[in-house]
Structure formats: structure tokens, C-alpha cells
Amino acid sequence: MRKALVCLLILLAVPALIFAQDDSSPDVETDWDDFTTDPYVRGDQSVTISLGVSFPTVFIIHEGRHHNIEPPIGGTGSLVYTYYFGPHFFVGAEAGLLFLPTLRKDTIFIIPLGARVGTQFILGRFEFPIFASVGMVWHRLLNEGYYGMYARGGLSAFFKATSEWSFGFTSAWSWFPQWPDDPRQHVYANFVDVTVSARYHF
């Protein structure tokens, strides 16, 4: 009877010692503590830089207008500011640069500056923003220039490596119309961009 009582006391004492040790141990913070189901709250912001390539796709060109963009790819880059209203809705602003070679070995420069709005889906550390943009754009080829508007839509896939940095890819479809005074010279240019993106959260 005495041995059984001692064994019972030992069995009761071991869990108590374990729980006491857990309670006395200091809190340890890990990177995973920064990630929740809804990691964004109103007022969160980010800055994204993207660099990649641009593919000329569909061009609608009216009579009297010659399309001299060379079929190969061009280069593109952008800087985007984003303001979050929550985990799934955001607004922002973007500035970019697109340059493409021509058949005459010249270079066309396109500089868009606009506003964007979008939503995003979150799956653990993976985030998938979908956005639409509209704004003003400058076209420049040699001594010729054109000022107009543009529209863009796209999506991204990011992996949130830390609480401050995300890395991923972005693909976007851009529409750059040109509407000179002569309707016969109207041009509707479309490009597909594929870029590597880095996003800083603050």
C-alpha cells in the first residue's frame, strides 16, 4: 500500500512540474508569430518595385498610320505605392517606364503615371493581388511625342518571406491608345508585361 501511494504521488507530481516549467519559461517570438489569417489592417502600406520584359501583342492601326515596332520584346519597370483598407482591398499609385525597339533601330519610350485599385486573396504566406489601373501616359519617339491616357489590369503572386518583405511575379495587360486629331491615325496598342517584383511592407 505504501509503494502504491508513492507511485501515485510521483505520477501526479511529474505533470505539475512540467506545467510549472512551461509557465516559468520566457515568451519566445518567432517570425511565424507575425503571420495571421488577416495580416493587413486599415492603414497598412507597401512599396513594390518590379523589373521585367514587355511583349507587343495586339495593335489596331487605322489607315495612314504605320506600325514600326519590332516584334521582339522590350523592357519595363515600375514603382507602386499601395494603401490597404484591410486584408482584401487596396488602392494606390504607380509610375513606370516601358521601352521598345523599332525597325529603324530607334527606341520608343512610354511613361505611365496612374492610380490603381484592387483586391487580394491570401493563403498562408502566399498572396495573390488582382489590380486595375488608369492614368496618363507620355509616348516619346525621337523628336515626336504624344500625351494621352492608358489602362492596365493584372495579377501578382507573392510569397511573404518576412513581416516586411514579399517577393514574387507580376503579369499585366496594358492598353495605350493614341488619338490624334485625324481619326485615320488612331492607334490602339496592347502590351503584356511579365516582371519580377519585390514588395516592402510598413
PDB file of N, CA, C and O in Angstrom, residues 70-137:
ATOM      1  N   GLU A  70       9.235  46.687 -83.543  1.00  0.00           N
ATOM      2  CA  GLU A  70       9.858  45.411 -83.874  1.00  0.00           C
ATOM      3  C   GLU A  70       9.216  44.290 -83.047  1.00  0.00           C
ATOM      4  O   GLU A  70       8.906  44.484 -81.862  1.00  0.00           O
ATOM      5  N   PRO A  71       9.009  43.124 -83.624  1.00  0.00           N
ATOM      6  CA  PRO A  71       8.356  42.038 -82.892  1.00  0.00           C
ATOM      7  C   PRO A  71       9.032  41.627 -81.590  1.00  0.00           C
ATOM      8  O   PRO A  71       8.343  41.259 -80.656  1.00  0.00           O
ATOM      9  N   PRO A  72      10.377  41.657 -81.457  1.00  0.00           N
ATOM     10  CA  PRO A  72      10.965  41.214 -80.199  1.00  0.00           C
ATOM     11  C   PRO A  72      10.512  42.049 -78.999  1.00  0.00           C
ATOM     12  O   PRO A  72       9.883  43.086 -79.136  1.00  0.00           O
ATOM     13  N   ILE A  73      10.916  41.578 -77.846  1.00  0.00           N
ATOM     14  CA  ILE A  73      10.440  42.155 -76.593  1.00  0.00           C
ATOM     15  C   ILE A  73      11.176  43.441 -76.243  1.00  0.00           C
ATOM     16  O   ILE A  73      12.245  43.739 -76.772  1.00  0.00           O
ATOM     17  N   GLY A  74      10.571  44.200 -75.333  1.00  0.00           N
ATOM     18  CA  GLY A  74      11.188  45.386 -74.769  1.00  0.00           C
ATOM     19  C   GLY A  74      11.381  45.197 -73.273  1.00  0.00           C
ATOM     20  O   GLY A  74      11.173  44.102 -72.729  1.00  0.00           O
ATOM     21  N   GLY A  75      11.744  46.270 -72.607  1.00  0.00           N
ATOM     22  CA  GLY A  75      11.955  46.227 -71.159  1.00  0.00           C
ATOM     23  C   GLY A  75      10.958  47.112 -70.443  1.00  0.00           C
ATOM     24  O   GLY A  75      10.428  48.078 -71.014  1.00  0.00           O
ATOM     25  N   THR A  76      10.691  46.804 -69.192  1.00  0.00           N
ATOM     26  CA  THR A  76       9.743  47.594 -68.411  1.00  0.00           C
ATOM     27  C   THR A  76      10.107  47.554 -66.930  1.00  0.00           C
ATOM     28  O   THR A  76      10.770  46.626 -66.461  1.00  0.00           O
ATOM     29  N   GLY A  77       9.666  48.567 -66.216  1.00  0.00           N
ATOM     30  CA  GLY A  77       9.869  48.640 -64.780  1.00  0.00           C
ATOM     31  C   GLY A  77       8.816  49.548 -64.178  1.00  0.00           C
ATOM     32  O   GLY A  77       8.247  50.407 -64.864  1.00  0.00           O
ATOM     33  N   SER A  78       8.538  49.373 -62.894  1.00  0.00           N
ATOM     34  CA  SER A  78       7.527  50.201 -62.243  1.00  0.00           C
ATOM     35  C   SER A  78       7.801  50.315 -60.759  1.00  0.00           C
ATOM     36  O   SER A  78       8.488  49.476 -60.161  1.00  0.00           O
ATOM     37  N   LEU A  79       7.240  51.378 -60.188  1.00  0.00           N
ATOM     38  CA  LEU A  79       7.270  51.618 -58.748  1.00  0.00           C
ATOM     39  C   LEU A  79       5.836  51.866 -58.313  1.00  0.00           C
ATOM     40  O   LEU A  79       5.161  52.741 -58.862  1.00  0.00           O
ATOM     41  N   VAL A  80       5.351  51.102 -57.331  1.00  0.00           N
ATOM     42  CA  VAL A  80       3.946  51.146 -56.938  1.00  0.00           C
ATOM     43  C   VAL A  80       3.840  51.393 -55.437  1.00  0.00           C
ATOM     44  O   VAL A  80       4.513  50.731 -54.635  1.00  0.00           O
ATOM     45  N   TYR A  81       2.986  52.349 -55.064  1.00  0.00           N
ATOM     46  CA  TYR A  81       2.631  52.586 -53.653  1.00  0.00           C
ATOM     47  C   TYR A  81       1.230  52.051 -53.409  1.00  0.00           C
ATOM     48  O   TYR A  81       0.328  52.280 -54.222  1.00  0.00           O
ATOM     49  N   THR A  82       1.031  51.328 -52.304  1.00  0.00           N
ATOM     50  CA  THR A  82      -0.258  50.716 -52.008  1.00  0.00           C
ATOM     51  C   THR A  82      -0.689  51.052 -50.584  1.00  0.00           C
ATOM     52  O   THR A  82       0.117  50.986 -49.649  1.00  0.00           O
ATOM     53  N   TYR A  83      -1.969  51.396 -50.441  1.00  0.00           N
ATOM     54  CA  TYR A  83      -2.590  51.646 -49.137  1.00  0.00           C
ATOM     55  C   TYR A  83      -3.700  50.616 -48.943  1.00  0.00           C
ATOM     56  O   TYR A  83      -4.562  50.464 -49.812  1.00  0.00           O
ATOM     57  N   TYR A  84      -3.687  49.917 -47.794  1.00  0.00           N
ATOM     58  CA  TYR A  84      -4.635  48.835 -47.554  1.00  0.00           C
ATOM     59  C   TYR A  84      -5.768  49.291 -46.627  1.00  0.00           C
ATOM     60  O   TYR A  84      -5.518  49.918 -45.593  1.00  0.00           O
ATOM     61  N   PHE A  85      -6.990  48.959 -47.019  1.00  0.00           N
ATOM     62  CA  PHE A  85      -8.149  49.191 -46.160  1.00  0.00           C
ATOM     63  C   PHE A  85      -8.468  47.957 -45.325  1.00  0.00           C
ATOM     64  O   PHE A  85      -9.349  47.988 -44.478  1.00  0.00           O
ATOM     65  N   GLY A  86      -7.778  46.890 -45.585  1.00  0.00           N
ATOM     66  CA  GLY A  86      -7.985  45.623 -44.911  1.00  0.00           C
ATOM     67  C   GLY A  86      -7.208  44.563 -45.655  1.00  0.00           C
ATOM     68  O   GLY A  86      -6.430  44.862 -46.564  1.00  0.00           O
ATOM     69  N   PRO A  87      -7.413  43.300 -45.319  1.00  0.00           N
ATOM     70  CA  PRO A  87      -6.630  42.241 -45.970  1.00  0.00           C
ATOM     71  C   PRO A  87      -6.979  42.020 -47.436  1.00  0.00           C
ATOM     72  O   PRO A  87      -6.195  41.433 -48.172  1.00  0.00           O
ATOM     73  N   HIS A  88      -8.159  42.510 -47.876  1.00  0.00           N
ATOM     74  CA  HIS A  88      -8.608  42.145 -49.224  1.00  0.00           C
ATOM     75  C   HIS A  88      -8.917  43.325 -50.132  1.00  0.00           C
ATOM     76  O   HIS A  88      -9.413  43.117 -51.242  1.00  0.00           O
ATOM     77  N   PHE A  89      -8.638  44.552 -49.709  1.00  0.00           N
ATOM     78  CA  PHE A  89      -8.955  45.706 -50.552  1.00  0.00           C
ATOM     79  C   PHE A  89      -7.871  46.760 -50.415  1.00  0.00           C
ATOM     80  O   PHE A  89      -7.442  47.060 -49.300  1.00  0.00           O
ATOM     81  N   PHE A  90      -7.425  47.323 -51.551  1.00  0.00           N
ATOM     82  CA  PHE A  90      -6.369  48.323 -51.511  1.00  0.00           C
ATOM     83  C   PHE A  90      -6.518  49.318 -52.649  1.00  0.00           C
ATOM     84  O   PHE A  90      -7.186  49.054 -53.652  1.00  0.00           O
ATOM     85  N   VAL A  91      -5.892  50.473 -52.486  1.00  0.00           N
ATOM     86  CA  VAL A  91      -5.775  51.492 -53.530  1.00  0.00           C
ATOM     87  C   VAL A  91      -4.308  51.914 -53.570  1.00  0.00           C
ATOM     88  O   VAL A  91      -3.531  51.601 -52.656  1.00  0.00           O
ATOM     89  N   GLY A  92      -3.929  52.623 -54.618  1.00  0.00           N
ATOM     90  CA  GLY A  92      -2.536  53.041 -54.698  1.00  0.00           C
ATOM     91  C   GLY A  92      -2.249  53.888 -55.909  1.00  0.00           C
ATOM     92  O   GLY A  92      -3.156  54.347 -56.610  1.00  0.00           O
ATOM     93  N   ALA A  93      -0.962  54.095 -56.150  1.00  0.00           N
ATOM     94  CA  ALA A  93      -0.486  54.877 -57.285  1.00  0.00           C
ATOM     95  C   ALA A  93       0.717  54.162 -57.888  1.00  0.00           C
ATOM     96  O   ALA A  93       1.443  53.437 -57.190  1.00  0.00           O
ATOM     97  N   GLU A  94       0.922  54.379 -59.203  1.00  0.00           N
ATOM     98  CA  GLU A  94       2.016  53.701 -59.883  1.00  0.00           C
ATOM     99  C   GLU A  94       2.694  54.627 -60.876  1.00  0.00           C
ATOM    100  O   GLU A  94       2.068  55.524 -61.440  1.00  0.00           O
ATOM    101  N   ALA A  95       3.978  54.398 -61.066  1.00  0.00           N
ATOM    102  CA  ALA A  95       4.763  55.091 -62.085  1.00  0.00           C
ATOM    103  C   ALA A  95       5.634  54.048 -62.758  1.00  0.00           C
ATOM    104  O   ALA A  95       6.173  53.150 -62.101  1.00  0.00           O
ATOM    105  N   GLY A  96       5.767  54.156 -64.087  1.00  0.00           N
ATOM    106  CA  GLY A  96       6.511  53.126 -64.792  1.00  0.00           C
ATOM    107  C   GLY A  96       7.270  53.650 -65.992  1.00  0.00           C
ATOM    108  O   GLY A  96       7.195  54.837 -66.340  1.00  0.00           O
ATOM    109  N   LEU A  97       7.997  52.753 -66.612  1.00  0.00           N
ATOM    110  CA  LEU A  97       8.741  53.046 -67.831  1.00  0.00           C
ATOM    111  C   LEU A  97       8.717  51.798 -68.708  1.00  0.00           C
ATOM    112  O   LEU A  97       8.995  50.693 -68.240  1.00  0.00           O
ATOM    113  N   LEU A  98       8.380  52.006 -69.987  1.00  0.00           N
ATOM    114  CA  LEU A  98       8.378  50.936 -70.979  1.00  0.00           C
ATOM    115  C   LEU A  98       9.169  51.406 -72.188  1.00  0.00           C
ATOM    116  O   LEU A  98       8.947  52.515 -72.677  1.00  0.00           O
ATOM    117  N   PHE A  99      10.128  50.591 -72.641  1.00  0.00           N
ATOM    118  CA  PHE A  99      10.893  50.973 -73.830  1.00  0.00           C
ATOM    119  C   PHE A  99      10.953  49.790 -74.790  1.00  0.00           C
ATOM    120  O   PHE A  99      11.098  48.636 -74.378  1.00  0.00           O
ATOM    121  N   LEU A 100      10.808  50.120 -76.095  1.00  0.00           N
ATOM    122  CA  LEU A 100      10.748  49.084 -77.129  1.00  0.00           C
ATOM    123  C   LEU A 100      11.552  49.503 -78.335  1.00  0.00           C
ATOM    124  O   LEU A 100      11.556  50.681 -78.720  1.00  0.00           O
ATOM    125  N   PRO A 101      12.244  48.561 -79.000  1.00  0.00           N
ATOM    126  CA  PRO A 101      12.984  48.871 -80.231  1.00  0.00           C
ATOM    127  C   PRO A 101      12.038  48.984 -81.418  1.00  0.00           C
ATOM    128  O   PRO A 101      10.925  48.456 -81.408  1.00  0.00           O
ATOM    129  N   THR A 102      12.484  49.666 -82.459  1.00  0.00           N
ATOM    130  CA  THR A 102      11.719  49.789 -83.703  1.00  0.00           C
ATOM    131  C   THR A 102      12.520  49.185 -84.851  1.00  0.00           C
ATOM    132  O   THR A 102      13.712  48.860 -84.710  1.00  0.00           O
ATOM    133  N   LEU A 103      11.868  49.070 -86.005  1.00  0.00           N
ATOM    134  CA  LEU A 103      12.542  48.536 -87.181  1.00  0.00           C
ATOM    135  C   LEU A 103      13.688  49.427 -87.636  1.00  0.00           C
ATOM    136  O   LEU A 103      14.637  48.968 -88.270  1.00  0.00           O
ATOM    137  N   ARG A 104      13.612  50.720 -87.330  1.00  0.00           N
ATOM    138  CA  ARG A 104      14.670  51.654 -87.712  1.00  0.00           C
ATOM    139  C   ARG A 104      15.756  51.765 -86.640  1.00  0.00           C
ATOM    140  O   ARG A 104      16.569  52.669 -86.666  1.00  0.00           O
ATOM    141  N   LYS A 105      15.710  50.847 -85.663  1.00  0.00           N
ATOM    142  CA  LYS A 105      16.689  50.812 -84.578  1.00  0.00           C
ATOM    143  C   LYS A 105      16.575  52.020 -83.655  1.00  0.00           C
ATOM    144  O   LYS A 105      17.540  52.368 -82.966  1.00  0.00           O
ATOM    145  N   ASP A 106      15.411  52.643 -83.667  1.00  0.00           N
ATOM    146  CA  ASP A 106      15.130  53.678 -82.682  1.00  0.00           C
ATOM    147  C   ASP A 106      14.483  53.019 -81.466  1.00  0.00           C
ATOM    148  O   ASP A 106      14.251  51.807 -81.450  1.00  0.00           O
ATOM    149  N   THR A 107      14.168  53.817 -80.464  1.00  0.00           N
ATOM    150  CA  THR A 107      13.540  53.295 -79.256  1.00  0.00           C
ATOM    151  C   THR A 107      12.329  54.141 -78.897  1.00  0.00           C
ATOM    152  O   THR A 107      12.416  55.372 -78.845  1.00  0.00           O
ATOM    153  N   ILE A 108      11.216  53.492 -78.670  1.00  0.00           N
ATOM    154  CA  ILE A 108      10.013  54.152 -78.184  1.00  0.00           C
ATOM    155  C   ILE A 108      10.004  54.089 -76.661  1.00  0.00           C
ATOM    156  O   ILE A 108      10.198  53.018 -76.074  1.00  0.00           O
ATOM    157  N   PHE A 109       9.767  55.232 -76.024  1.00  0.00           N
ATOM    158  CA  PHE A 109       9.653  55.305 -74.566  1.00  0.00           C
ATOM    159  C   PHE A 109       8.207  55.629 -74.196  1.00  0.00           C
ATOM    160  O   PHE A 109       7.605  56.551 -74.738  1.00  0.00           O
ATOM    161  N   ILE A 110       7.676  54.869 -73.263  1.00  0.00           N
ATOM    162  CA  ILE A 110       6.314  55.074 -72.773  1.00  0.00           C
ATOM    163  C   ILE A 110       6.388  55.202 -71.260  1.00  0.00           C
ATOM    164  O   ILE A 110       6.911  54.311 -70.577  1.00  0.00           O
ATOM    165  N   ILE A 111       5.874  56.320 -70.729  1.00  0.00           N
ATOM    166  CA  ILE A 111       5.972  56.605 -69.293  1.00  0.00           C
ATOM    167  C   ILE A 111       4.560  56.764 -68.724  1.00  0.00           C
ATOM    168  O   ILE A 111       3.951  57.830 -68.871  1.00  0.00           O
ATOM    169  N   PRO A 112       4.002  55.732 -68.093  1.00  0.00           N
ATOM    170  CA  PRO A 112       2.675  55.834 -67.489  1.00  0.00           C
ATOM    171  C   PRO A 112       2.742  56.299 -66.034  1.00  0.00           C
ATOM    172  O   PRO A 112       3.678  55.975 -65.291  1.00  0.00           O
ATOM    173  N   LEU A 113       1.734  57.042 -65.635  1.00  0.00           N
ATOM    174  CA  LEU A 113       1.586  57.510 -64.251  1.00  0.00           C
ATOM    175  C   LEU A 113       0.108  57.464 -63.918  1.00  0.00           C
ATOM    176  O   LEU A 113      -0.695  58.167 -64.551  1.00  0.00           O
ATOM    177  N   GLY A 114      -0.293  56.619 -62.955  1.00  0.00           N
ATOM    178  CA  GLY A 114      -1.717  56.462 -62.722  1.00  0.00           C
ATOM    179  C   GLY A 114      -2.070  56.005 -61.324  1.00  0.00           C
ATOM    180  O   GLY A 114      -1.216  55.881 -60.439  1.00  0.00           O
ATOM    181  N   ALA A 115      -3.364  55.749 -61.138  1.00  0.00           N
ATOM    182  CA  ALA A 115      -3.920  55.259 -59.877  1.00  0.00           C
ATOM    183  C   ALA A 115      -4.399  53.834 -60.069  1.00  0.00           C
ATOM    184  O   ALA A 115      -4.778  53.438 -61.177  1.00  0.00           O
ATOM    185  N   ARG A 116      -4.367  53.067 -58.994  1.00  0.00           N
ATOM    186  CA  ARG A 116      -4.812  51.681 -59.096  1.00  0.00           C
ATOM    187  C   ARG A 116      -5.702  51.310 -57.922  1.00  0.00           C
ATOM    188  O   ARG A 116      -5.653  51.921 -56.851  1.00  0.00           O
ATOM    189  N   VAL A 117      -6.518  50.297 -58.138  1.00  0.00           N
ATOM    190  CA  VAL A 117      -7.400  49.747 -57.117  1.00  0.00           C
ATOM    191  C   VAL A 117      -7.391  48.237 -57.285  1.00  0.00           C
ATOM    192  O   VAL A 117      -7.168  47.740 -58.396  1.00  0.00           O
ATOM    193  N   GLY A 118      -7.599  47.507 -56.192  1.00  0.00           N
ATOM    194  CA  GLY A 118      -7.553  46.066 -56.341  1.00  0.00           C
ATOM    195  C   GLY A 118      -7.994  45.311 -55.118  1.00  0.00           C
ATOM    196  O   GLY A 118      -8.357  45.887 -54.082  1.00  0.00           O
ATOM    197  N   THR A 119      -7.959  44.012 -55.247  1.00  0.00           N
ATOM    198  CA  THR A 119      -8.262  43.101 -54.154  1.00  0.00           C
ATOM    199  C   THR A 119      -7.201  42.019 -54.124  1.00  0.00           C
ATOM    200  O   THR A 119      -6.430  41.875 -55.094  1.00  0.00           O
ATOM    201  N   GLN A 120      -7.114  41.283 -53.027  1.00  0.00           N
ATOM    202  CA  GLN A 120      -6.128  40.200 -52.980  1.00  0.00           C
ATOM    203  C   GLN A 120      -6.666  39.044 -52.163  1.00  0.00           C
ATOM    204  O   GLN A 120      -7.463  39.218 -51.240  1.00  0.00           O
ATOM    205  N   PHE A 121      -6.196  37.856 -52.541  1.00  0.00           N
ATOM    206  CA  PHE A 121      -6.538  36.632 -51.848  1.00  0.00           C
ATOM    207  C   PHE A 121      -5.303  36.147 -51.101  1.00  0.00           C
ATOM    208  O   PHE A 121      -4.185  36.216 -51.622  1.00  0.00           O
ATOM    209  N   ILE A 122      -5.497  35.670 -49.891  1.00  0.00           N
ATOM    210  CA  ILE A 122      -4.387  35.287 -49.027  1.00  0.00           C
ATOM    211  C   ILE A 122      -4.531  33.825 -48.637  1.00  0.00           C
ATOM    212  O   ILE A 122      -5.601  33.382 -48.204  1.00  0.00           O
ATOM    213  N   LEU A 123      -3.443  33.087 -48.811  1.00  0.00           N
ATOM    214  CA  LEU A 123      -3.392  31.677 -48.438  1.00  0.00           C
ATOM    215  C   LEU A 123      -2.097  31.442 -47.675  1.00  0.00           C
ATOM    216  O   LEU A 123      -1.041  31.215 -48.270  1.00  0.00           O
ATOM    217  N   GLY A 124      -2.153  31.534 -46.352  1.00  0.00           N
ATOM    218  CA  GLY A 124      -0.946  31.425 -45.547  1.00  0.00           C
ATOM    219  C   GLY A 124       0.009  32.564 -45.849  1.00  0.00           C
ATOM    220  O   GLY A 124      -0.346  33.735 -45.730  1.00  0.00           O
ATOM    221  N   ARG A 125       1.200  32.218 -46.278  1.00  0.00           N
ATOM    222  CA  ARG A 125       2.192  33.229 -46.643  1.00  0.00           C
ATOM    223  C   ARG A 125       2.114  33.632 -48.115  1.00  0.00           C
ATOM    224  O   ARG A 125       2.903  34.470 -48.555  1.00  0.00           O
ATOM    225  N   PHE A 126       1.212  33.051 -48.855  1.00  0.00           N
ATOM    226  CA  PHE A 126       1.071  33.387 -50.272  1.00  0.00           C
ATOM    227  C   PHE A 126      -0.061  34.392 -50.449  1.00  0.00           C
ATOM    228  O   PHE A 126      -1.149  34.229 -49.886  1.00  0.00           O
ATOM    229  N   GLU A 127       0.207  35.411 -51.257  1.00  0.00           N
ATOM    230  CA  GLU A 127      -0.767  36.472 -51.516  1.00  0.00           C
ATOM    231  C   GLU A 127      -0.914  36.665 -53.022  1.00  0.00           C
ATOM    232  O   GLU A 127       0.081  36.642 -53.755  1.00  0.00           O
ATOM    233  N   PHE A 128      -2.160  36.893 -53.468  1.00  0.00           N
ATOM    234  CA  PHE A 128      -2.459  36.992 -54.891  1.00  0.00           C
ATOM    235  C   PHE A 128      -3.277  38.260 -55.162  1.00  0.00           C
ATOM    236  O   PHE A 128      -4.510  38.213 -55.207  1.00  0.00           O
ATOM    237  N   PRO A 129      -2.598  39.407 -55.331  1.00  0.00           N
ATOM    238  CA  PRO A 129      -3.314  40.647 -55.642  1.00  0.00           C
ATOM    239  C   PRO A 129      -3.796  40.672 -57.093  1.00  0.00           C
ATOM    240  O   PRO A 129      -3.101  40.222 -58.004  1.00  0.00           O
ATOM    241  N   ILE A 130      -4.988  41.229 -57.298  1.00  0.00           N
ATOM    242  CA  ILE A 130      -5.545  41.494 -58.627  1.00  0.00           C
ATOM    243  C   ILE A 130      -5.843  42.993 -58.676  1.00  0.00           C
ATOM    244  O   ILE A 130      -6.488  43.524 -57.770  1.00  0.00           O
ATOM    245  N   PHE A 131      -5.392  43.682 -59.725  1.00  0.00           N
ATOM    246  CA  PHE A 131      -5.492  45.135 -59.739  1.00  0.00           C
ATOM    247  C   PHE A 131      -5.909  45.655 -61.108  1.00  0.00           C
ATOM    248  O   PHE A 131      -5.780  44.972 -62.129  1.00  0.00           O
ATOM    249  N   ALA A 132      -6.406  46.894 -61.102  1.00  0.00           N
ATOM    250  CA  ALA A 132      -6.721  47.632 -62.317  1.00  0.00           C
ATOM    251  C   ALA A 132      -6.211  49.062 -62.139  1.00  0.00           C
ATOM    252  O   ALA A 132      -6.307  49.632 -61.051  1.00  0.00           O
ATOM    253  N   SER A 133      -5.650  49.627 -63.214  1.00  0.00           N
ATOM    254  CA  SER A 133      -5.064  50.961 -63.157  1.00  0.00           C
ATOM    255  C   SER A 133      -5.561  51.805 -64.317  1.00  0.00           C
ATOM    256  O   SER A 133      -5.886  51.281 -65.387  1.00  0.00           O
ATOM    257  N   VAL A 134      -5.575  53.114 -64.101  1.00  0.00           N
ATOM    258  CA  VAL A 134      -5.894  54.061 -65.161  1.00  0.00           C
ATOM    259  C   VAL A 134      -5.130  55.346 -64.866  1.00  0.00           C
ATOM    260  O   VAL A 134      -4.905  55.691 -63.706  1.00  0.00           O
ATOM    261  N   GLY A 135      -4.703  56.026 -65.931  1.00  0.00           N
ATOM    262  CA  GLY A 135      -3.945  57.247 -65.710  1.00  0.00           C
ATOM    263  C   GLY A 135      -3.500  57.892 -67.001  1.00  0.00           C
ATOM    264  O   GLY A 135      -4.045  57.638 -68.083  1.00  0.00           O
ATOM    265  N   MET A 136      -2.497  58.754 -66.884  1.00  0.00           N
ATOM    266  CA  MET A 136      -1.966  59.478 -68.034  1.00  0.00           C
ATOM    267  C   MET A 136      -0.629  58.870 -68.447  1.00  0.00           C
ATOM    268  O   MET A 136       0.059  58.242 -67.634  1.00  0.00           O
ATOM    269  N   VAL A 137      -0.274  59.070 -69.717  1.00  0.00           N
ATOM    270  CA  VAL A 137       0.936  58.438 -70.240  1.00  0.00           C
ATOM    271  C   VAL A 137       1.592  59.351 -71.267  1.00  0.00           C
ATOM    272  O   VAL A 137       0.906  60.083 -71.989  1.00  0.00           O
TER     273      VAL A 137
END
